[in-house]
Amino acid sequence: MPAKQIRLRRIQSLAHDIMVEMNSKEDHKKNESYRTVIDNLSRAIGELSDPSGDYSLDYVEEKVGTAHYKIFKNMKKLTPLRKTKESAR
């Protein structure tokens, strides 16, 4: 599987984790980091929705990774993103 597809699958997995967690906890809506999570995810979606199809996978990984960290405070799941990004260069 090409590196780009692997990176996109990992981003998709992080986004799914975020969605499940945000929908399961009512107290996140009162938290300041909730707004930061929404901001980072909306920026990532904005980047991916470029009509020309020209987007930065590094930027999308960074924004989704930051949103994931804001919720889970765990770098362990983000480590594979860094390894894949470094090997793609």
CSV table of N, CA and C in Angstrom, one decimal:
chain,number,residue,atom,x,y,z
A,1,MET,N,0.9,-1.2,0.0
A,1,MET,CA,0.0,0.0,0.0
A,1,MET,C,0.9,1.2,0.0
A,2,PRO,N,0.7,2.2,-0.9
A,2,PRO,CA,1.5,3.4,-1.0
A,2,PRO,C,1.4,4.2,0.4
A,3,ALA,N,2.5,4.9,0.6
A,3,ALA,CA,2.6,5.7,1.9
A,3,ALA,C,1.5,6.7,2.0
A,4,LYS,N,1.1,7.3,0.9
A,4,LYS,CA,0.0,8.3,1.0
A,4,LYS,C,-1.3,7.6,1.5
A,5,GLN,N,-1.6,6.4,1.0
A,5,GLN,CA,-2.8,5.7,1.5
A,5,GLN,C,-2.7,5.4,3.0
A,6,ILE,N,-1.5,4.9,3.4
A,6,ILE,CA,-1.3,4.6,4.8
A,6,ILE,C,-1.6,5.8,5.7
A,7,ARG,N,-1.0,6.9,5.3
A,7,ARG,CA,-1.2,8.2,6.0
A,7,ARG,C,-2.6,8.6,6.1
A,8,LEU,N,-3.3,8.5,5.0
A,8,LEU,CA,-4.7,8.9,5.0
A,8,LEU,C,-5.6,7.9,5.9
A,9,ARG,N,-5.3,6.6,5.9
A,9,ARG,CA,-6.0,5.7,6.8
A,9,ARG,C,-5.7,6.0,8.2
A,10,ARG,N,-4.5,6.4,8.6
A,10,ARG,CA,-4.2,6.8,10.0
A,10,ARG,C,-4.9,8.1,10.4
A,11,ILE,N,-5.0,9.0,9.5
A,11,ILE,CA,-5.7,10.3,9.7
A,11,ILE,C,-7.2,9.9,9.9
A,12,GLN,N,-7.7,9.1,9.1
A,12,GLN,CA,-9.1,8.7,9.2
A,12,GLN,C,-9.4,8.0,10.5
A,13,SER,N,-8.5,7.2,11.0
A,13,SER,CA,-8.7,6.5,12.2
A,13,SER,C,-8.7,7.5,13.4
A,14,LEU,N,-7.8,8.5,13.4
A,14,LEU,CA,-7.7,9.5,14.4
A,14,LEU,C,-9.0,10.3,14.4
A,15,ALA,N,-9.5,10.7,13.2
A,15,ALA,CA,-10.7,11.5,13.1
A,15,ALA,C,-11.9,10.7,13.6
A,16,HIS,N,-11.9,9.4,13.4
A,16,HIS,CA,-13.0,8.5,13.9
A,16,HIS,C,-13.0,8.5,15.4
A,17,ASP,N,-11.8,8.3,16.0
A,17,ASP,CA,-11.6,8.3,17.5
A,17,ASP,C,-12.2,9.6,18.1
A,18,ILE,N,-11.8,10.7,17.4
A,18,ILE,CA,-12.3,12.1,17.9
A,18,ILE,C,-13.8,12.1,17.8
A,19,MET,N,-14.4,11.7,16.7
A,19,MET,CA,-15.8,11.8,16.5
A,19,MET,C,-16.6,11.0,17.6
A,20,VAL,N,-16.1,9.8,17.9
A,20,VAL,CA,-16.7,8.9,18.9
A,20,VAL,C,-16.6,9.6,20.3
A,21,GLU,N,-15.4,10.1,20.6
A,21,GLU,CA,-15.2,10.7,21.9
A,21,GLU,C,-16.1,11.9,22.1
A,22,MET,N,-16.1,12.8,21.1
A,22,MET,CA,-16.8,14.0,21.2
A,22,MET,C,-18.3,13.8,21.3
A,23,ASN,N,-18.8,12.8,20.6
A,23,ASN,CA,-20.3,12.5,20.7
A,23,ASN,C,-20.7,11.8,22.0
A,24,SER,N,-19.7,11.1,22.6
A,24,SER,CA,-20.1,10.4,23.8
A,24,SER,C,-20.0,11.2,25.1
A,25,LYS,N,-19.3,12.3,25.1
A,25,LYS,CA,-19.2,13.1,26.3
A,25,LYS,C,-19.8,14.5,26.2
A,26,GLU,N,-20.7,14.7,27.0
A,26,GLU,CA,-21.4,16.0,27.0
A,26,GLU,C,-20.5,17.1,27.5
A,27,ASP,N,-19.6,16.8,28.5
A,27,ASP,CA,-18.8,17.8,29.1
A,27,ASP,C,-17.8,18.4,28.2
A,28,HIS,N,-17.5,17.8,27.1
A,28,HIS,CA,-16.5,18.4,26.1
A,28,HIS,C,-17.0,19.7,25.6
A,29,LYS,N,-18.3,19.8,25.4
A,29,LYS,CA,-18.9,21.0,24.8
A,29,LYS,C,-18.7,22.2,25.7
A,30,LYS,N,-18.4,22.0,27.0
A,30,LYS,CA,-18.2,23.1,27.9
A,30,LYS,C,-16.7,23.4,28.1
A,31,ASN,N,-15.9,22.6,27.5
A,31,ASN,CA,-14.5,22.7,27.6
A,31,ASN,C,-13.9,23.6,26.5
A,32,GLU,N,-12.9,24.4,26.9
A,32,GLU,CA,-12.2,25.3,26.0
A,32,GLU,C,-11.5,24.5,24.8
A,33,SER,N,-11.0,23.4,25.2
A,33,SER,CA,-10.3,22.6,24.1
A,33,SER,C,-11.3,22.1,23.1
A,34,TYR,N,-12.5,22.0,23.4
A,34,TYR,CA,-13.6,21.6,22.4
A,34,TYR,C,-13.5,22.5,21.2
A,35,ARG,N,-13.4,23.8,21.5
A,35,ARG,CA,-13.4,24.8,20.3
A,35,ARG,C,-12.1,24.6,19.5
A,36,THR,N,-11.0,24.3,20.2
A,36,THR,CA,-9.7,24.1,19.5
A,36,THR,C,-9.8,22.9,18.6
A,37,VAL,N,-10.4,21.8,19.2
A,37,VAL,CA,-10.6,20.6,18.4
A,37,VAL,C,-11.4,20.9,17.1
A,38,ILE,N,-12.5,21.6,17.3
A,38,ILE,CA,-13.4,21.9,16.1
A,38,ILE,C,-12.6,22.8,15.1
A,39,ASP,N,-11.8,23.7,15.6
A,39,ASP,CA,-11.1,24.6,14.8
A,39,ASP,C,-10.1,23.8,13.9
A,40,ASN,N,-9.3,22.9,14.6
A,40,ASN,CA,-8.3,22.1,13.9
A,40,ASN,C,-8.9,21.2,12.9
A,41,LEU,N,-10.0,20.6,13.2
A,41,LEU,CA,-10.7,19.7,12.3
A,41,LEU,C,-11.3,20.4,11.1
A,42,SER,N,-11.9,21.6,11.4
A,42,SER,CA,-12.4,22.4,10.2
A,42,SER,C,-11.3,22.8,9.3
A,43,ARG,N,-10.2,23.2,9.8
A,43,ARG,CA,-9.1,23.6,9.0
A,43,ARG,C,-8.6,22.4,8.1
A,44,ALA,N,-8.5,21.2,8.7
A,44,ALA,CA,-8.1,20.0,8.0
A,44,ALA,C,-9.1,19.7,6.9
A,45,ILE,N,-10.4,19.8,7.2
A,45,ILE,CA,-11.4,19.5,6.2
A,45,ILE,C,-11.4,20.6,5.1
A,46,GLY,N,-11.1,21.8,5.5
A,46,GLY,CA,-11.0,22.9,4.5
A,46,GLY,C,-9.9,22.6,3.5
A,47,GLU,N,-8.8,22.2,4.0
A,47,GLU,CA,-7.6,21.8,3.2
A,47,GLU,C,-7.9,20.7,2.2
A,48,LEU,N,-8.6,19.7,2.7
A,48,LEU,CA,-8.9,18.5,1.9
A,48,LEU,C,-10.0,18.8,0.8
A,49,SER,N,-10.8,19.9,1.1
A,49,SER,CA,-11.9,20.2,0.2
A,49,SER,C,-11.5,21.1,-0.9
A,50,ASP,N,-10.2,21.4,-1.1
A,50,ASP,CA,-9.7,22.3,-2.2
A,50,ASP,C,-10.2,21.7,-3.5
A,51,PRO,N,-11.0,22.5,-4.3
A,51,PRO,CA,-11.5,22.0,-5.5
A,51,PRO,C,-10.5,21.5,-6.5
A,52,SER,N,-9.3,22.1,-6.4
A,52,SER,CA,-8.2,21.7,-7.4
A,52,SER,C,-7.6,20.3,-7.0
A,53,GLY,N,-7.9,19.8,-5.8
A,53,GLY,CA,-7.4,18.6,-5.4
A,53,GLY,C,-6.0,18.7,-4.9
A,54,ASP,N,-5.5,19.9,-4.7
A,54,ASP,CA,-4.1,20.2,-4.3
A,54,ASP,C,-4.2,20.5,-2.8
A,55,TYR,N,-3.8,19.5,-2.0
A,55,TYR,CA,-3.8,19.7,-0.6
A,55,TYR,C,-2.5,19.2,0.0
A,56,SER,N,-2.2,19.7,1.2
A,56,SER,CA,-1.0,19.2,1.9
A,56,SER,C,-1.3,18.2,3.0
A,57,LEU,N,-0.8,17.0,2.7
A,57,LEU,CA,-1.1,15.9,3.7
A,57,LEU,C,-0.4,16.2,5.0
A,58,ASP,N,0.7,16.8,5.0
A,58,ASP,CA,1.4,17.2,6.2
A,58,ASP,C,0.5,18.1,7.1
A,59,TYR,N,-0.1,19.1,6.4
A,59,TYR,CA,-1.0,20.0,7.1
A,59,TYR,C,-2.2,19.3,7.7
A,60,VAL,N,-2.8,18.4,6.9
A,60,VAL,CA,-4.0,17.7,7.4
A,60,VAL,C,-3.6,16.8,8.6
A,61,GLU,N,-2.4,16.1,8.5
A,61,GLU,CA,-2.0,15.3,9.6
A,61,GLU,C,-1.7,16.1,10.9
A,62,GLU,N,-1.1,17.3,10.7
A,62,GLU,CA,-0.9,18.1,11.8
A,62,GLU,C,-2.2,18.6,12.5
A,63,LYS,N,-3.1,19.0,11.8
A,63,LYS,CA,-4.4,19.5,12.4
A,63,LYS,C,-5.2,18.4,13.0
A,64,VAL,N,-5.3,17.2,12.4
A,64,VAL,CA,-6.1,16.1,13.0
A,64,VAL,C,-5.3,15.6,14.2
A,65,GLY,N,-4.0,15.5,14.1
A,65,GLY,CA,-3.2,15.1,15.2
A,65,GLY,C,-3.3,16.0,16.4
A,66,THR,N,-3.3,17.3,16.2
A,66,THR,CA,-3.5,18.3,17.3
A,66,THR,C,-4.8,18.1,17.9
A,67,ALA,N,-5.9,17.9,17.1
A,67,ALA,CA,-7.2,17.8,17.6
A,67,ALA,C,-7.3,16.5,18.5
A,68,HIS,N,-6.7,15.4,18.0
A,68,HIS,CA,-6.7,14.1,18.7
A,68,HIS,C,-6.0,14.3,20.0
A,69,TYR,N,-4.9,15.0,20.0
A,69,TYR,CA,-4.1,15.1,21.2
A,69,TYR,C,-4.9,16.0,22.3
A,70,LYS,N,-5.6,17.0,21.8
A,70,LYS,CA,-6.4,17.8,22.7
A,70,LYS,C,-7.4,17.0,23.5
A,71,ILE,N,-7.9,16.0,22.8
A,71,ILE,CA,-9.0,15.2,23.5
A,71,ILE,C,-8.3,14.1,24.4
A,72,PHE,N,-7.4,13.4,23.8
A,72,PHE,CA,-6.9,12.2,24.5
A,72,PHE,C,-5.6,12.4,25.3
A,73,LYS,N,-4.9,13.5,25.0
A,73,LYS,CA,-3.6,13.8,25.7
A,73,LYS,C,-2.7,12.6,25.6
A,74,ASN,N,-2.6,12.0,24.5
A,74,ASN,CA,-1.8,10.8,24.3
A,74,ASN,C,-1.0,10.8,23.0
A,75,MET,N,0.3,10.9,23.1
A,75,MET,CA,1.1,11.0,21.9
A,75,MET,C,1.3,9.6,21.2
A,76,LYS,N,1.0,8.5,21.9
A,76,LYS,CA,1.3,7.2,21.4
A,76,LYS,C,0.6,6.9,20.1
A,77,LYS,N,-0.6,7.3,19.9
A,77,LYS,CA,-1.3,7.1,18.6
A,77,LYS,C,-0.8,8.0,17.5
A,78,LEU,N,-0.1,9.1,17.9
A,78,LEU,CA,0.4,10.1,16.9
A,78,LEU,C,1.7,9.7,16.4
A,79,THR,N,2.5,8.9,17.1
A,79,THR,CA,3.8,8.5,16.8
A,79,THR,C,3.9,7.9,15.4
A,80,PRO,N,3.0,6.9,15.0
A,80,PRO,CA,3.0,6.4,13.6
A,80,PRO,C,2.9,7.4,12.5
A,81,LEU,N,2.2,8.5,12.8
A,81,LEU,CA,2.1,9.6,11.8
A,81,LEU,C,3.5,10.2,11.5
A,82,ARG,N,4.2,10.4,12.6
A,82,ARG,CA,5.5,11.0,12.4
A,82,ARG,C,6.5,10.1,11.7
A,83,LYS,N,6.4,8.8,12.0
A,83,LYS,CA,7.3,7.8,11.3
A,83,LYS,C,7.0,7.7,9.8
A,84,THR,N,5.7,7.7,9.5
A,84,THR,CA,5.3,7.6,8.1
A,84,THR,C,5.7,8.9,7.4
A,85,LYS,N,5.5,10.0,8.0
A,85,LYS,CA,5.8,11.3,7.3
A,85,LYS,C,7.3,11.4,7.1
A,86,GLU,N,8.1,10.9,8.0
A,86,GLU,CA,9.6,11.0,7.9
A,86,GLU,C,10.0,10.0,6.8
A,87,SER,N,9.4,8.8,6.7
A,87,SER,CA,9.8,7.9,5.7
A,87,SER,C,9.4,8.3,4.3
A,88,ALA,N,8.4,9.1,4.2
A,88,ALA,CA,7.9,9.6,2.9
A,88,ALA,C,8.8,10.7,2.3
A,89,ARG,N,9.6,11.3,3.0
A,89,ARG,CA,10.5,12.3,2.5
A,89,ARG,C,11.6,11.9,1.8
